[in-house]
Tab-separated table of C-alpha atoms and ligand atoms in Angstrom:
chain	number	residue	atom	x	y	z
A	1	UNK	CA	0.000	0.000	0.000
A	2	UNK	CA	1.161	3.315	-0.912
A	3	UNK	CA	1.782	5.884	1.793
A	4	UNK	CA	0.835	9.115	2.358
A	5	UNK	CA	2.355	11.843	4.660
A	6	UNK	CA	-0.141	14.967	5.383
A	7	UNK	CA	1.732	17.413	7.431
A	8	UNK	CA	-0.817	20.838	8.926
A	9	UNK	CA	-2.961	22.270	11.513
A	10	UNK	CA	-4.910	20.117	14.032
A	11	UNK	CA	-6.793	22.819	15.794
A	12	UNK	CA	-9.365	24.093	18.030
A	13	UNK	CA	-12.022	26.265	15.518
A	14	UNK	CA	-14.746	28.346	17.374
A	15	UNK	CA	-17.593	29.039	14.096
A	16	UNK	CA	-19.943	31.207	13.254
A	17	UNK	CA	-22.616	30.915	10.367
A	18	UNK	CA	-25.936	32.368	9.259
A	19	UNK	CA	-27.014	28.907	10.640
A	20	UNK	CA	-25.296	28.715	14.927
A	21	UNK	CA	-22.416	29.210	16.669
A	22	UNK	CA	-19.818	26.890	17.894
A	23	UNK	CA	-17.367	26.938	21.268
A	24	UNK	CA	-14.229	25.613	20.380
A	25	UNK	CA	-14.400	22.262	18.044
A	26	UNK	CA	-12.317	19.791	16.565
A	27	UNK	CA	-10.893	21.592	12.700
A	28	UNK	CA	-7.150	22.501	11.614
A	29	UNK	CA	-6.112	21.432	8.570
A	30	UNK	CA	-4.461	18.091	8.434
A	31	UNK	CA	-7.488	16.959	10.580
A	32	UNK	CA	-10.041	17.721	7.753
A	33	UNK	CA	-7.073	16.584	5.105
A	34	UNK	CA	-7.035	13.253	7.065
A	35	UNK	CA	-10.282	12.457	7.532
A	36	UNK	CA	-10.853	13.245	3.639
A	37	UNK	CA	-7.439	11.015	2.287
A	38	UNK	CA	-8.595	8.388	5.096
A	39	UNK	CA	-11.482	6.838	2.416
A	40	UNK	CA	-8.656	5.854	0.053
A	41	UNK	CA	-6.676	2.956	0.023
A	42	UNK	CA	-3.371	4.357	1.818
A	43	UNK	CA	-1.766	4.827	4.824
A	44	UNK	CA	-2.189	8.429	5.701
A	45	UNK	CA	-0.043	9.665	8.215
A	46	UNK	CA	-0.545	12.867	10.401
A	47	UNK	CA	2.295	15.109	10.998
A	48	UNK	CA	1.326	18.346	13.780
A	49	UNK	CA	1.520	19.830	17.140
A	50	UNK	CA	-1.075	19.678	19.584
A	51	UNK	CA	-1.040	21.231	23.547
A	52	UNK	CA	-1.707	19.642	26.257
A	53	UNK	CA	-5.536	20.731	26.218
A	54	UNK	CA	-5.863	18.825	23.456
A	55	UNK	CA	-8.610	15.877	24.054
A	56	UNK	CA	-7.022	12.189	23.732
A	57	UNK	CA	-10.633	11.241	22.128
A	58	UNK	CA	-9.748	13.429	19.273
A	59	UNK	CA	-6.534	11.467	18.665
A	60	UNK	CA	-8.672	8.257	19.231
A	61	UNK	CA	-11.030	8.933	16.480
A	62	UNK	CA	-8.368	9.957	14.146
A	63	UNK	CA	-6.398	6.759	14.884
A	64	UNK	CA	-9.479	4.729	15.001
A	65	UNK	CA	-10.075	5.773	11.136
A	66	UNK	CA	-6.979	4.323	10.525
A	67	UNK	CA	-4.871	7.493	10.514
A	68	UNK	CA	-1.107	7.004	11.777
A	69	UNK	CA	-0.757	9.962	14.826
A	70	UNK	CA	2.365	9.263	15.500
A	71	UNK	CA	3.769	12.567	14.345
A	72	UNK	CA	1.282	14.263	16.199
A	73	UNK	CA	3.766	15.811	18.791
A	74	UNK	CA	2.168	16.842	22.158
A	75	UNK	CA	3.556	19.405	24.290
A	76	UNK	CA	1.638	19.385	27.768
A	77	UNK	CA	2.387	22.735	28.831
A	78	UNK	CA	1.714	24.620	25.306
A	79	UNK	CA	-1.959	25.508	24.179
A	80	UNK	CA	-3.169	23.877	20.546
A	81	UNK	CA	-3.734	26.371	17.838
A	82	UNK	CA	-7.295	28.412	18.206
A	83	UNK	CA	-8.645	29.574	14.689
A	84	UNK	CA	-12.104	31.994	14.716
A	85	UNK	CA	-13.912	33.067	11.929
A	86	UNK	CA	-17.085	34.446	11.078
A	87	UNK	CA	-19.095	33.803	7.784
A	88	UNK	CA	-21.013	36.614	5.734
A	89	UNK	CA	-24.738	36.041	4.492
A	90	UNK	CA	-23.790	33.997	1.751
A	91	UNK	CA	-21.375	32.030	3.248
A	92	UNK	CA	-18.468	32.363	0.319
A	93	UNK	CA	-17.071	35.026	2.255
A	94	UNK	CA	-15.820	34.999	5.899
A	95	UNK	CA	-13.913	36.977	8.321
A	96	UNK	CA	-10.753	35.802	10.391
A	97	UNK	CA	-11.696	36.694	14.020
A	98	UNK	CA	-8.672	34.901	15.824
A	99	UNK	CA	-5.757	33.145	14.719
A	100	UNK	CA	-3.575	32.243	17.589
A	101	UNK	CA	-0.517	30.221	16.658
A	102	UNK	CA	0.194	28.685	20.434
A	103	UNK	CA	2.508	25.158	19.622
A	104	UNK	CA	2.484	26.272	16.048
A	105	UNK	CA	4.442	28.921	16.969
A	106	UNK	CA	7.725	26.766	17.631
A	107	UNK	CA	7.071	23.902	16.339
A	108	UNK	CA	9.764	21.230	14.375
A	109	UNK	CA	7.706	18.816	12.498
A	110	UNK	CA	9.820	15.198	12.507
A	111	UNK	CA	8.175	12.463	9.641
A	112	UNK	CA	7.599	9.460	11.765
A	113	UNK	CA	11.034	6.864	10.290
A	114	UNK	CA	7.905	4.323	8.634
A	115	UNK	CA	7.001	7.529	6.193
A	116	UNK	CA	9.993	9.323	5.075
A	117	UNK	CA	9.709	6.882	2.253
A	118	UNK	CA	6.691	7.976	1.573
A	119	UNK	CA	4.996	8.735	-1.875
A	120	UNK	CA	3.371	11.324	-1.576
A	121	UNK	CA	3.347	14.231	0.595
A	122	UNK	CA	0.402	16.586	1.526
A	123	UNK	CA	1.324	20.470	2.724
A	124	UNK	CA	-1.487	21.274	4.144
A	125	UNK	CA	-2.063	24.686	5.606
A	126	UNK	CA	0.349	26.343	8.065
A	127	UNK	CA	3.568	28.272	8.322
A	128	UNK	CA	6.155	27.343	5.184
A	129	UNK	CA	8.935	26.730	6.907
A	130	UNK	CA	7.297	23.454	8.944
A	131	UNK	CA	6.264	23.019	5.079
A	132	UNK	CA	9.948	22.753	4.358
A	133	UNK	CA	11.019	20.991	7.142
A	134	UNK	CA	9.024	18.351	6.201
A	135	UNK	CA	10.102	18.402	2.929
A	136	UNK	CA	13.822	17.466	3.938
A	137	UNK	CA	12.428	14.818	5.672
A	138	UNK	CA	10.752	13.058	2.644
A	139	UNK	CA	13.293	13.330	-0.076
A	140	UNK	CA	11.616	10.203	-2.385
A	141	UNK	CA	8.466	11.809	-2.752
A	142	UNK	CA	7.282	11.065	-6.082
A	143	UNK	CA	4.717	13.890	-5.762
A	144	UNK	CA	4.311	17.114	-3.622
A	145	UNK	CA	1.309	18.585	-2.791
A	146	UNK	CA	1.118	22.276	-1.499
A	147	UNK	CA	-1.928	23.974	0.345
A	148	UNK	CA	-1.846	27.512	1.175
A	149	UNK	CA	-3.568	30.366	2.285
A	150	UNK	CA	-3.559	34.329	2.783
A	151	UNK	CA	-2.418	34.512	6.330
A	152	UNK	CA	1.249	32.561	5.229
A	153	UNK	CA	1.272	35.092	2.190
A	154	UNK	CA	0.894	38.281	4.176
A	155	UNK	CA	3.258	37.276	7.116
A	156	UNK	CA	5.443	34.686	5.461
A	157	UNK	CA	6.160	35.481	1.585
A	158	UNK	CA	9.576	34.698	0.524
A	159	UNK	CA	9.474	31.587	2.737
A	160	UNK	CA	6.016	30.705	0.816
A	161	UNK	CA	8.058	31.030	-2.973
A	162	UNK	CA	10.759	28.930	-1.249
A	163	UNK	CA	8.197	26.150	-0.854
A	164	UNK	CA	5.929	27.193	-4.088
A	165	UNK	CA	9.376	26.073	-6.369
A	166	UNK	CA	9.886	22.394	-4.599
A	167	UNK	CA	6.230	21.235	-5.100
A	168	UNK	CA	4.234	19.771	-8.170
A	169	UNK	CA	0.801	20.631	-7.207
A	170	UNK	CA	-0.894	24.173	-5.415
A	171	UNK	CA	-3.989	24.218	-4.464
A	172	UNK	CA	-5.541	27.524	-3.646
A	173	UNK	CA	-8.074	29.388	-3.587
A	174	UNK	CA	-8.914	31.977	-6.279
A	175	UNK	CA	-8.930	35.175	-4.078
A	176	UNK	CA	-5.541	33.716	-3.053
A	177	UNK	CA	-4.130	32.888	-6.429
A	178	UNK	CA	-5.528	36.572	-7.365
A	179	UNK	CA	-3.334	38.001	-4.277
A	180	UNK	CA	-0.188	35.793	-4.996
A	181	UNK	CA	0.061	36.244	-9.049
A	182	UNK	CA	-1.425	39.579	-8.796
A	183	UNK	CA	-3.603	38.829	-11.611
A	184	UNK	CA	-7.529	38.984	-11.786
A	185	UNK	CA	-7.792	36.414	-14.893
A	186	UNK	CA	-7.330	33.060	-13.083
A	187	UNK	CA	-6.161	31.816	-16.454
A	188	UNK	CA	-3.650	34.987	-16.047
A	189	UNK	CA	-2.645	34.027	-12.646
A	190	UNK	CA	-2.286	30.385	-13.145
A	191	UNK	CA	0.211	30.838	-16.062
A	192	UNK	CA	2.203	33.049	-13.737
A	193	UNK	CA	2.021	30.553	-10.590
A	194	UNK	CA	2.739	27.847	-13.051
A	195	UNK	CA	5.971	29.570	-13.619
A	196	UNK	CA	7.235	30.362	-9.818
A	197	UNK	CA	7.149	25.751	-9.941
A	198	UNK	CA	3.875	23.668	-10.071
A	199	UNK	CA	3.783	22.290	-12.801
A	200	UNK	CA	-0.179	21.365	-11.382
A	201	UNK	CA	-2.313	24.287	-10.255
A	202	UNK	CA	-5.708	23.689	-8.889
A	203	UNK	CA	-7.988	26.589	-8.152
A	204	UNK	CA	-10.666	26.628	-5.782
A	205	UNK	CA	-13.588	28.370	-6.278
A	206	UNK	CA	-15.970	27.342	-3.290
A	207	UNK	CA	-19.500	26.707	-4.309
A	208	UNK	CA	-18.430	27.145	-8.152
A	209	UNK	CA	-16.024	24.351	-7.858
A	210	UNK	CA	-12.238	23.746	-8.971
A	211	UNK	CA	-10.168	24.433	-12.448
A	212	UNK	CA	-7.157	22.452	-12.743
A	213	UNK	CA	-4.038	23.731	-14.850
A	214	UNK	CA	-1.392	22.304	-16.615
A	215	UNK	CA	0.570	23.867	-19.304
A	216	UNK	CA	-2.171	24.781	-22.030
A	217	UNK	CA	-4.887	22.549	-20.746
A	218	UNK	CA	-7.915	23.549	-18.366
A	219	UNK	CA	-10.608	21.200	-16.635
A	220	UNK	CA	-12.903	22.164	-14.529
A	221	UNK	CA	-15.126	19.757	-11.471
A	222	UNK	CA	-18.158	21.798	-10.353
A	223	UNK	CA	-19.282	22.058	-6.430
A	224	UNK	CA	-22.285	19.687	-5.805
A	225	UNK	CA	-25.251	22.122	-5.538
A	226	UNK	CA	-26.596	21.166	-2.508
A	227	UNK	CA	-29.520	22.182	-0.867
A	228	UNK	CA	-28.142	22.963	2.532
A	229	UNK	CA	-24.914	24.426	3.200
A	230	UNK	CA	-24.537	24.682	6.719
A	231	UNK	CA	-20.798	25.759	7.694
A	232	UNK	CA	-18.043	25.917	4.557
A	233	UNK	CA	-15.170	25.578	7.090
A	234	UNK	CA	-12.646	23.199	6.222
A	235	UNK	CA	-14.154	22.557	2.565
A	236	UNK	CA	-10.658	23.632	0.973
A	237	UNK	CA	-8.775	21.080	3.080
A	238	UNK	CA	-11.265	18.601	2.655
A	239	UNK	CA	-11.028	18.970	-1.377
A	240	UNK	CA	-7.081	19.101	-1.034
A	241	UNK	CA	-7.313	15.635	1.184
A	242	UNK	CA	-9.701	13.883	-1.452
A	243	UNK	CA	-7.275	14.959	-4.497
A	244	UNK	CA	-3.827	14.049	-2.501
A	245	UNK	CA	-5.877	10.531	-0.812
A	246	UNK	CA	-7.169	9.521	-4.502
A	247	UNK	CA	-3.526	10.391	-5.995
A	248	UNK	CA	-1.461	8.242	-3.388
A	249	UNK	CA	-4.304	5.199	-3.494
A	250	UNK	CA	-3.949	5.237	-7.461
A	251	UNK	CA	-0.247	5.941	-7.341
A	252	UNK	CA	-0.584	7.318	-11.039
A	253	UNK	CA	0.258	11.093	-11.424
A	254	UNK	CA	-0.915	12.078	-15.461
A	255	UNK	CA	-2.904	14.759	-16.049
A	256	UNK	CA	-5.886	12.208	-16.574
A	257	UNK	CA	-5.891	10.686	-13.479
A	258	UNK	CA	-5.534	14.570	-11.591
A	259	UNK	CA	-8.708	15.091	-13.147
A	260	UNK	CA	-10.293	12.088	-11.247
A	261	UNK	CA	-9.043	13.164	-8.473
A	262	UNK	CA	-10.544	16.658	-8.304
A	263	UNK	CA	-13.561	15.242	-8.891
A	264	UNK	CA	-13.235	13.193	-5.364
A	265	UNK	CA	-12.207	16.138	-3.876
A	266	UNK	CA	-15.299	18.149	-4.802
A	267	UNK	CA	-17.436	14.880	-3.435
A	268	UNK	CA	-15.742	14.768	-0.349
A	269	UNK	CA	-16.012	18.741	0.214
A	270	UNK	CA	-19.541	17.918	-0.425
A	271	UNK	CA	-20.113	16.528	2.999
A	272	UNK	CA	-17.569	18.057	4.806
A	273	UNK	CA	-20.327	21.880	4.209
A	274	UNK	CA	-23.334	20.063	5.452
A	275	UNK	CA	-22.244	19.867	9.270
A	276	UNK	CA	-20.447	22.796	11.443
A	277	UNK	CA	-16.610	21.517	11.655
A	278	UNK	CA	-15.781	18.094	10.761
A	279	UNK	CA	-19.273	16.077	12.153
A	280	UNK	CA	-19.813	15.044	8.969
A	281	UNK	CA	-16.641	14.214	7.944
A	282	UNK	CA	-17.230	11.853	10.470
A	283	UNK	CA	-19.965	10.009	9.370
A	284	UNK	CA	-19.474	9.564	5.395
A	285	UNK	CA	-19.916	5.944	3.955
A	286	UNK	CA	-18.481	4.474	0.873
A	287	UNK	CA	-22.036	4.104	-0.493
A	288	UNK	CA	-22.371	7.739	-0.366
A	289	UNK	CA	-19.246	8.680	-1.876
A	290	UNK	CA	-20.549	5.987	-5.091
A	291	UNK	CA	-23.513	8.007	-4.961
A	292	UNK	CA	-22.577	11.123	-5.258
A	293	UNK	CA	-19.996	10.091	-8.054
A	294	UNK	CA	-22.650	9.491	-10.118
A	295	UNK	CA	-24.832	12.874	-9.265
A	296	UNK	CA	-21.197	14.287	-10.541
A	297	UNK	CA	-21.475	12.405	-13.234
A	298	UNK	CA	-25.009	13.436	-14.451
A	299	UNK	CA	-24.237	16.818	-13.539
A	300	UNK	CA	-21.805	17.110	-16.358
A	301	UNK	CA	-22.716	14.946	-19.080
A	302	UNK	CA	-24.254	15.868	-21.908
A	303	UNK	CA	-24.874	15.234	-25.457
A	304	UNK	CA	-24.617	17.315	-28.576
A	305	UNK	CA	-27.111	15.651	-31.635
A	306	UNK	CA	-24.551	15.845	-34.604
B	1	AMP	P1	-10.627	25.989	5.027
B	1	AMP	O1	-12.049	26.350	5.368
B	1	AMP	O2	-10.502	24.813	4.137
B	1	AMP	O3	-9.848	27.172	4.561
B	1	AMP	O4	-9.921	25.532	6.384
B	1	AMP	C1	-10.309	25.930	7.645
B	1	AMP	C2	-9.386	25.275	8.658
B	1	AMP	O5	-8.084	25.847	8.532
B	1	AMP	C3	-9.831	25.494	10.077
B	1	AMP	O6	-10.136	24.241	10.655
B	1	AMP	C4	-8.654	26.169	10.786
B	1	AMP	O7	-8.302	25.551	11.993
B	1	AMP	C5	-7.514	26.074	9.796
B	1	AMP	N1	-6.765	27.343	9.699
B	1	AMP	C6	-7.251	28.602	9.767
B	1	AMP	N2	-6.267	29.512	9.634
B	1	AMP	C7	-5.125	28.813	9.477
B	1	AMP	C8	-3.748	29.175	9.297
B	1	AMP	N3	-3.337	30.451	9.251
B	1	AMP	N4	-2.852	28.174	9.146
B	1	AMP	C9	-3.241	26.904	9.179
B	1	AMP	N5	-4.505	26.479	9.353
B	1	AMP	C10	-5.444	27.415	9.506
């Protein structure tokens, strides 16, 4: 079985939607990453920093979905990182209330020994320079897999192109991809993040879905429409976890089979909106992911009489 390293937040979220209002919940990152890749047929292991008022039941029900925690460092007397946000009327739009870095702040990520040799590596959200790290630490990596977001650009920028040369794939959202090419055409602004190194750039584009780039070619996976959308956070890691868990099952990185996977990734970030935080996430079944493959499916199929 292939293996899969996902390094990234695993955080405390407190959320606000048109809909409620959480306390602090289960979110970061690599936990919605996880649970997304954990549906695939790979061995997906977790690479953060917790605190010590992190709940152990957490950790259980990531390891109990058959995700490796072992480079989930703890430190007892440090805090785990505390993201707010708040989410306008239409819920494509939302406002950072709090980001507060605690353990993130210092941390050293270290690949458990059983996954340097891993396949493929997932950089999930947080600061570049843990990105890196873990980079060193995985040097036959037969694909690399970068998440970002605005908060690394604005505080963390040359770092962020460091990391933006070494990997084949970005995924990132198109308000981000406007910010980082400074381009408005996402066609404009993938050419010009295609040239700072991916030769792969996916675009997210919430509930409009995802365009993926390489070279000359475009395709494009829609969102679902769903009938509900109940709280969007963690949707982008939850697309990025499909695509990288789909990639490292299949083990085959063309152009074609990217496609396929950004279609998984749209299914999965399908569920992940229907729930506040990762409840959902929780619950999926294989059935439904079949399901919803073929609502894709239908969605986008159509035939032109000749
Ligand atoms: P998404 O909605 O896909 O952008 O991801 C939301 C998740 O990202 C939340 O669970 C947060 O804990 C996490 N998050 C928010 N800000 C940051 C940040 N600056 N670095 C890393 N993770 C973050």
């Amino acid at each position: 079985m292939s293996k899969l390293v996902v390094v990234g937040t695993v955080a405390f979220d407190a959320i606000e939607t048109p809909f409620g209002k959480t306390d602090k919940i289960l979110g970061g990152a690599a936990t919605f990453i996880g649970l997304a890749a954990s549906h695939f047929n790979t061995e997906v292991g977790l690479v953060s920093v917790v605190g010590g008022d992190f709940p152990q039941e957490y950790l259980d029900m990531l390891a109990s979905r058959s995700m490796n925690t072992d480079g989930i460092e703890i430190v007892k007397e440090g805090k785990t990182f505390f993201w707010s946000g708040k989410y306008h009327n239409d819920m494509n739009t939302r406002d950072t209330l709090i980001t507060e870095l605690n353990v993130l702040a210092d941390f050293s990520p270290v690949v458990p020994e059983n996954f340097k040799d891993a396949e493929v590596v997932m950089l999930g959200n947080l600061h570049p320079a843990v990105q890196l790290g873990v980079l060193e630490q995985t040097p036959d990596a037969k694909l690399v897999i970068l998440d970002t977001m605005n908060f690394w650009m604005d505080s963390a920028l040359e770092l962020l192109h460091e990391v933006i040369a070494k990997v084949d794939v970005i995924t990132i959202n198109d308000e981000e991809a406007r910010q980082l090419s400074g381009e408005y055409s996402l066609v404009a602004a993938a050419r010009k993040i295609h040239a700072m190194g991916p030769k792969y750039v996916v675009i997210k584009k919430g509930e409009h879905g995802a365009l993926l780039f390489h070279n000359e070619e475009i395709f494009f996976a829609p969102a679902l429409p769903l009938e509900e959308v109940f709280d969007p956070t963690g949707a982008g890691d939850t697309f990025a976890g499909g695509f990288a868990g789909f990639i490292a099952a299949s083990q085959d990185y063309s152009f074609e089979n990217m496609k396929r996977a950004i279609v998984y990734g749209s299914n999965l970030a399908s569920f992940c909106v229907e729930k506040f935080g990762t409840e959902r996430m929780q619950t999926i079944t294989k059935e439904e992911i079949t399901t919803r493959l073929e609502q894709f499916q239908k969605l986008t199929s159509f035939n032109i009489p000749s």
